[in-house]
């Protein structure tokens, strides 16, 4: 298998095409995850709040791939951003996934009530203890990104946020690039709204591609990491990889 392109940020090499395990698109099973790895995915995206960490870990082991060949992202939810709760959440993630470390640990959403300084110290501590190789944030607005970077003793490598052709994230993308953060786009297919888009389908028809391949390629050409929504269909998984 040809090595997947990666996006570099502060020492992290993040595979551009990821496999998302959010339960919004249906239950995630170990077989879904194992199939994704077998067809070529090397970046798995889960989260404590998703309830899919156990299935993700089981799928990783069922795939037969060495742990070092898989880039694994998980997230700490907004209600667990106090230092003690944060540490407990990371431990629970490691146990559910049955791994010794996480490649990329994210703050899933910011909290309006918990001081950001406390959260950033807890995030940095997870990295310093070797529980996470890299750290980042998700769903942070521009001013909070600036604040988080200032408060965090360890470098942030990633901003994850929703991005697709129906959602203009020009300003947020510029803010991420200013800090040399990798931008990871979730819901890259617009929560299913892109399926009937006439422009994407017209472009796809002209090039012998699906609407999903066009939408993913649009992101990738902007140097954006794009974890695809969960799929149980190996053919669809492979199609979403065939965008390079």
Short mmCIF file of C-alpha atoms in Angstrom, two decimals:
data_model
loop_
_atom_site.label_atom_id
_atom_site.label_comp_id
_atom_site.label_asym_id
_atom_site.label_seq_id
_atom_site.Cartn_x
_atom_site.Cartn_y
_atom_site.Cartn_z
CA UNK A 1 0.00 0.00 0.00
CA UNK A 2 1.29 3.47 -0.88
CA UNK A 3 1.98 5.60 2.20
CA UNK A 4 -0.73 8.13 2.87
CA UNK A 5 0.14 11.84 2.69
CA UNK A 6 0.49 13.48 6.08
CA UNK A 7 0.19 17.03 7.40
CA UNK A 8 3.05 18.25 9.61
CA UNK A 9 2.59 20.42 12.67
CA UNK A 10 5.10 20.99 15.48
CA UNK A 11 6.55 17.50 15.16
CA UNK A 12 3.28 15.66 14.48
CA UNK A 13 2.74 13.82 11.18
CA UNK A 14 -1.05 13.46 10.84
CA UNK A 15 -2.39 11.21 8.06
CA UNK A 16 -4.62 13.40 5.89
CA UNK A 17 -7.42 10.86 5.41
CA UNK A 18 -8.94 9.74 8.70
CA UNK A 19 -11.75 7.40 9.69
CA UNK A 20 -14.31 9.04 11.98
CA UNK A 21 -16.16 7.09 14.67
CA UNK A 22 -18.75 9.61 15.80
CA UNK A 23 -22.02 7.78 16.57
CA UNK A 24 -24.01 10.48 14.72
CA UNK A 25 -23.97 8.28 11.61
CA UNK A 26 -24.87 5.04 13.40
CA UNK A 27 -23.30 2.47 15.68
CA UNK A 28 -19.59 1.83 15.27
CA UNK A 29 -18.42 -1.76 15.53
CA UNK A 30 -14.93 -3.23 15.83
CA UNK A 31 -15.41 -4.71 12.36
CA UNK A 32 -16.07 -1.23 10.89
CA UNK A 33 -12.77 -0.03 12.33
CA UNK A 34 -10.83 -3.15 11.32
CA UNK A 35 -12.21 -2.90 7.77
CA UNK A 36 -11.18 0.78 7.55
CA UNK A 37 -7.63 -0.14 8.56
CA UNK A 38 -7.54 -3.04 6.12
CA UNK A 39 -8.55 -0.85 3.17
CA UNK A 40 -5.80 1.62 4.02
CA UNK A 41 -6.82 4.12 6.71
CA UNK A 42 -4.14 4.86 9.28
CA UNK A 43 -5.79 7.69 11.21
CA UNK A 44 -8.68 6.88 13.58
CA UNK A 45 -10.72 9.66 15.18
CA UNK A 46 -12.77 8.92 18.31
CA UNK A 47 -13.74 10.70 21.53
CA UNK A 48 -14.65 9.90 25.11
CA UNK A 49 -18.11 11.40 24.57
CA UNK A 50 -18.76 9.24 21.48
CA UNK A 51 -18.83 5.97 23.40
CA UNK A 52 -16.87 4.39 20.53
CA UNK A 53 -13.43 4.08 22.12
CA UNK A 54 -13.84 0.42 23.10
CA UNK A 55 -14.98 -0.57 19.59
CA UNK A 56 -12.13 1.49 18.10
CA UNK A 57 -9.53 -0.28 20.24
CA UNK A 58 -10.96 -3.71 19.48
CA UNK A 59 -10.95 -2.90 15.77
CA UNK A 60 -7.33 -1.80 15.93
CA UNK A 61 -6.33 -5.15 17.43
CA UNK A 62 -8.53 -7.14 15.03
CA UNK A 63 -6.83 -5.45 12.06
CA UNK A 64 -3.50 -7.06 12.93
CA UNK A 65 -1.63 -3.79 12.33
CA UNK A 66 1.17 -2.78 14.72
CA UNK A 67 0.13 -0.02 17.12
CA UNK A 68 2.89 2.24 15.81
CA UNK A 69 1.32 2.21 12.32
CA UNK A 70 -1.97 3.73 13.54
CA UNK A 71 -2.45 7.43 14.34
CA UNK A 72 -5.12 7.54 17.07
CA UNK A 73 -7.04 10.66 18.10
CA UNK A 74 -9.39 10.93 21.07
CA UNK A 75 -10.92 13.80 23.03
CA UNK A 76 -11.72 14.95 26.56
CA UNK A 77 -15.27 16.27 26.88
CA UNK A 78 -16.14 19.76 28.13
CA UNK A 79 -17.49 18.59 31.50
CA UNK A 80 -14.14 16.95 32.34
CA UNK A 81 -11.80 19.92 31.94
CA UNK A 82 -10.90 20.38 35.61
CA UNK A 83 -7.43 18.96 36.26
CA UNK A 84 -8.52 15.88 38.25
CA UNK A 85 -11.45 15.12 35.93
CA UNK A 86 -9.20 15.58 32.89
CA UNK A 87 -6.65 13.07 34.18
CA UNK A 88 -9.41 10.58 34.99
CA UNK A 89 -10.93 10.98 31.51
CA UNK A 90 -7.57 10.30 29.85
CA UNK A 91 -7.08 7.18 31.99
CA UNK A 92 -10.58 5.97 31.07
CA UNK A 93 -9.85 6.53 27.38
CA UNK A 94 -6.61 4.56 27.58
CA UNK A 95 -8.38 1.69 29.34
CA UNK A 96 -11.33 1.65 26.90
CA UNK A 97 -9.00 1.75 23.90
CA UNK A 98 -6.59 -0.68 25.61
CA UNK A 99 -3.55 1.30 24.49
CA UNK A 100 -0.55 2.79 26.30
CA UNK A 101 -0.69 6.16 24.59
CA UNK A 102 -2.82 8.38 22.36
CA UNK A 103 -1.24 9.99 19.30
CA UNK A 104 -3.38 13.13 19.44
CA UNK A 105 -5.38 14.21 22.51
CA UNK A 106 -7.86 17.04 22.03
CA UNK A 107 -10.03 19.21 24.26
CA UNK A 108 -13.37 18.39 22.61
CA UNK A 109 -15.19 21.65 23.39
CA UNK A 110 -14.18 24.64 25.53
CA UNK A 111 -15.92 25.25 28.85
CA UNK A 112 -17.58 28.51 29.86
CA UNK A 113 -17.09 27.80 33.58
CA UNK A 114 -13.72 26.06 33.94
CA UNK A 115 -10.60 28.27 33.65
CA UNK A 116 -8.77 27.62 30.39
CA UNK A 117 -5.43 27.86 32.19
CA UNK A 118 -6.31 24.82 34.33
CA UNK A 119 -7.38 22.84 31.28
CA UNK A 120 -4.25 23.68 29.29
CA UNK A 121 -2.04 22.65 32.20
CA UNK A 122 -3.89 19.33 32.40
CA UNK A 123 -3.56 18.82 28.63
CA UNK A 124 0.17 19.55 28.75
CA UNK A 125 0.58 17.20 31.73
CA UNK A 126 -0.92 14.31 29.71
CA UNK A 127 1.74 14.92 27.07
CA UNK A 128 4.58 15.24 29.53
CA UNK A 129 3.58 11.97 31.20
CA UNK A 130 3.72 10.21 27.81
CA UNK A 131 -0.01 9.48 27.72
CA UNK A 132 -0.38 11.62 24.57
CA UNK A 133 2.26 12.14 21.91
CA UNK A 134 0.62 15.35 20.65
CA UNK A 135 -2.12 17.67 21.87
CA UNK A 136 -4.64 20.10 20.41
CA UNK A 137 -8.09 21.65 20.67
CA UNK A 138 -11.43 21.31 18.92
CA UNK A 139 -14.29 23.76 18.40
CA UNK A 140 -12.33 26.76 19.72
CA UNK A 141 -13.10 30.21 18.32
CA UNK A 142 -10.24 32.42 17.15
CA UNK A 143 -9.74 34.37 20.39
CA UNK A 144 -9.74 31.14 22.41
CA UNK A 145 -7.12 29.59 20.13
CA UNK A 146 -4.80 32.53 20.82
CA UNK A 147 -5.45 32.23 24.55
CA UNK A 148 -4.97 28.45 24.62
CA UNK A 149 -1.62 28.67 22.84
CA UNK A 150 -0.44 31.34 25.27
CA UNK A 151 -1.54 29.33 28.31
CA UNK A 152 -0.34 25.87 27.24
CA UNK A 153 3.22 24.97 28.28
CA UNK A 154 3.44 22.41 25.45
CA UNK A 155 2.89 23.13 21.72
CA UNK A 156 -0.59 22.57 20.32
CA UNK A 157 -0.50 20.84 16.93
CA UNK A 158 -4.12 20.79 15.83
CA UNK A 159 -7.43 22.60 15.61
CA UNK A 160 -10.42 20.41 14.80
CA UNK A 161 -13.62 22.11 13.61
CA UNK A 162 -16.53 21.52 11.26
CA UNK A 163 -15.68 22.42 7.67
CA UNK A 164 -17.27 21.57 4.32
CA UNK A 165 -18.37 23.46 1.17
CA UNK A 166 -21.52 24.75 2.91
CA UNK A 167 -19.63 26.25 5.87
CA UNK A 168 -17.15 29.08 5.27
CA UNK A 169 -14.26 28.72 7.73
CA UNK A 170 -11.87 31.12 5.99
CA UNK A 171 -11.13 33.15 9.15
CA UNK A 172 -10.73 30.13 11.40
CA UNK A 173 -8.45 28.44 8.86
CA UNK A 174 -6.32 31.59 8.67
CA UNK A 175 -6.03 31.63 12.47
CA UNK A 176 -4.91 27.99 12.51
CA UNK A 177 -2.33 28.66 9.81
CA UNK A 178 -1.02 31.70 11.67
CA UNK A 179 -0.08 29.37 14.53
CA UNK A 180 1.02 26.54 12.20
CA UNK A 181 -1.74 24.27 13.53
CA UNK A 182 -3.01 21.39 11.41
CA UNK A 183 -6.69 21.96 10.60
CA UNK A 184 -8.79 18.80 10.96
CA UNK A 185 -12.25 19.06 9.37
CA UNK A 186 -15.09 17.07 10.86
CA UNK A 187 -18.41 16.53 9.05
CA UNK A 188 -16.58 16.98 5.72
CA UNK A 189 -19.68 15.80 3.85
CA UNK A 190 -21.93 18.41 5.47
CA UNK A 191 -23.90 15.99 7.67
CA UNK A 192 -25.37 14.39 4.55
CA UNK A 193 -26.50 17.68 3.00
CA UNK A 194 -23.96 17.51 0.17
CA UNK A 195 -25.31 14.31 -1.36
CA UNK A 196 -27.77 16.14 -3.65
CA UNK A 197 -25.60 19.19 -4.31
CA UNK A 198 -25.83 19.86 -8.07
CA UNK A 199 -22.39 21.46 -8.37
CA UNK A 200 -20.52 18.67 -6.58
CA UNK A 201 -22.40 16.04 -8.56
CA UNK A 202 -21.77 17.83 -11.84
CA UNK A 203 -18.04 18.07 -11.12
CA UNK A 204 -18.01 14.42 -10.06
CA UNK A 205 -19.81 13.28 -13.19
CA UNK A 206 -17.34 15.15 -15.40
CA UNK A 207 -14.40 13.48 -13.66
CA UNK A 208 -15.82 10.02 -13.00
CA UNK A 209 -15.90 10.65 -9.25
CA UNK A 210 -18.52 10.66 -6.50
CA UNK A 211 -19.80 13.83 -4.79
CA UNK A 212 -18.00 12.66 -1.63
CA UNK A 213 -14.67 12.34 -3.41
CA UNK A 214 -15.06 15.88 -4.79
CA UNK A 215 -15.91 17.31 -1.35
CA UNK A 216 -12.97 15.51 0.29
CA UNK A 217 -10.57 16.53 -2.47
CA UNK A 218 -11.69 20.16 -2.02
CA UNK A 219 -10.56 19.98 1.60
CA UNK A 220 -7.35 18.07 0.91
CA UNK A 221 -6.28 20.62 -1.71
CA UNK A 222 -6.43 23.20 1.08
CA UNK A 223 -3.99 21.05 3.14
CA UNK A 224 -6.73 20.00 5.55
CA UNK A 225 -7.03 16.67 7.36
CA UNK A 226 -10.44 15.12 6.64
CA UNK A 227 -11.71 12.21 8.76
CA UNK A 228 -14.62 10.77 6.78
CA UNK A 229 -17.90 9.93 8.53
CA UNK A 230 -18.27 6.34 9.65
CA UNK A 231 -19.18 3.86 6.94
CA UNK A 232 -19.89 0.14 7.15
CA UNK A 233 -19.26 -0.30 3.42
CA UNK A 234 -15.70 -1.22 2.44
CA UNK A 235 -16.32 0.09 -1.10
CA UNK A 236 -17.31 3.54 0.23
CA UNK A 237 -14.33 3.52 2.58
CA UNK A 238 -11.97 2.78 -0.30
CA UNK A 239 -13.58 5.45 -2.50
CA UNK A 240 -12.99 8.07 0.17
CA UNK A 241 -9.29 7.10 0.26
CA UNK A 242 -9.00 7.36 -3.53
CA UNK A 243 -8.74 11.14 -3.59
CA UNK A 244 -5.00 11.73 -3.90
#
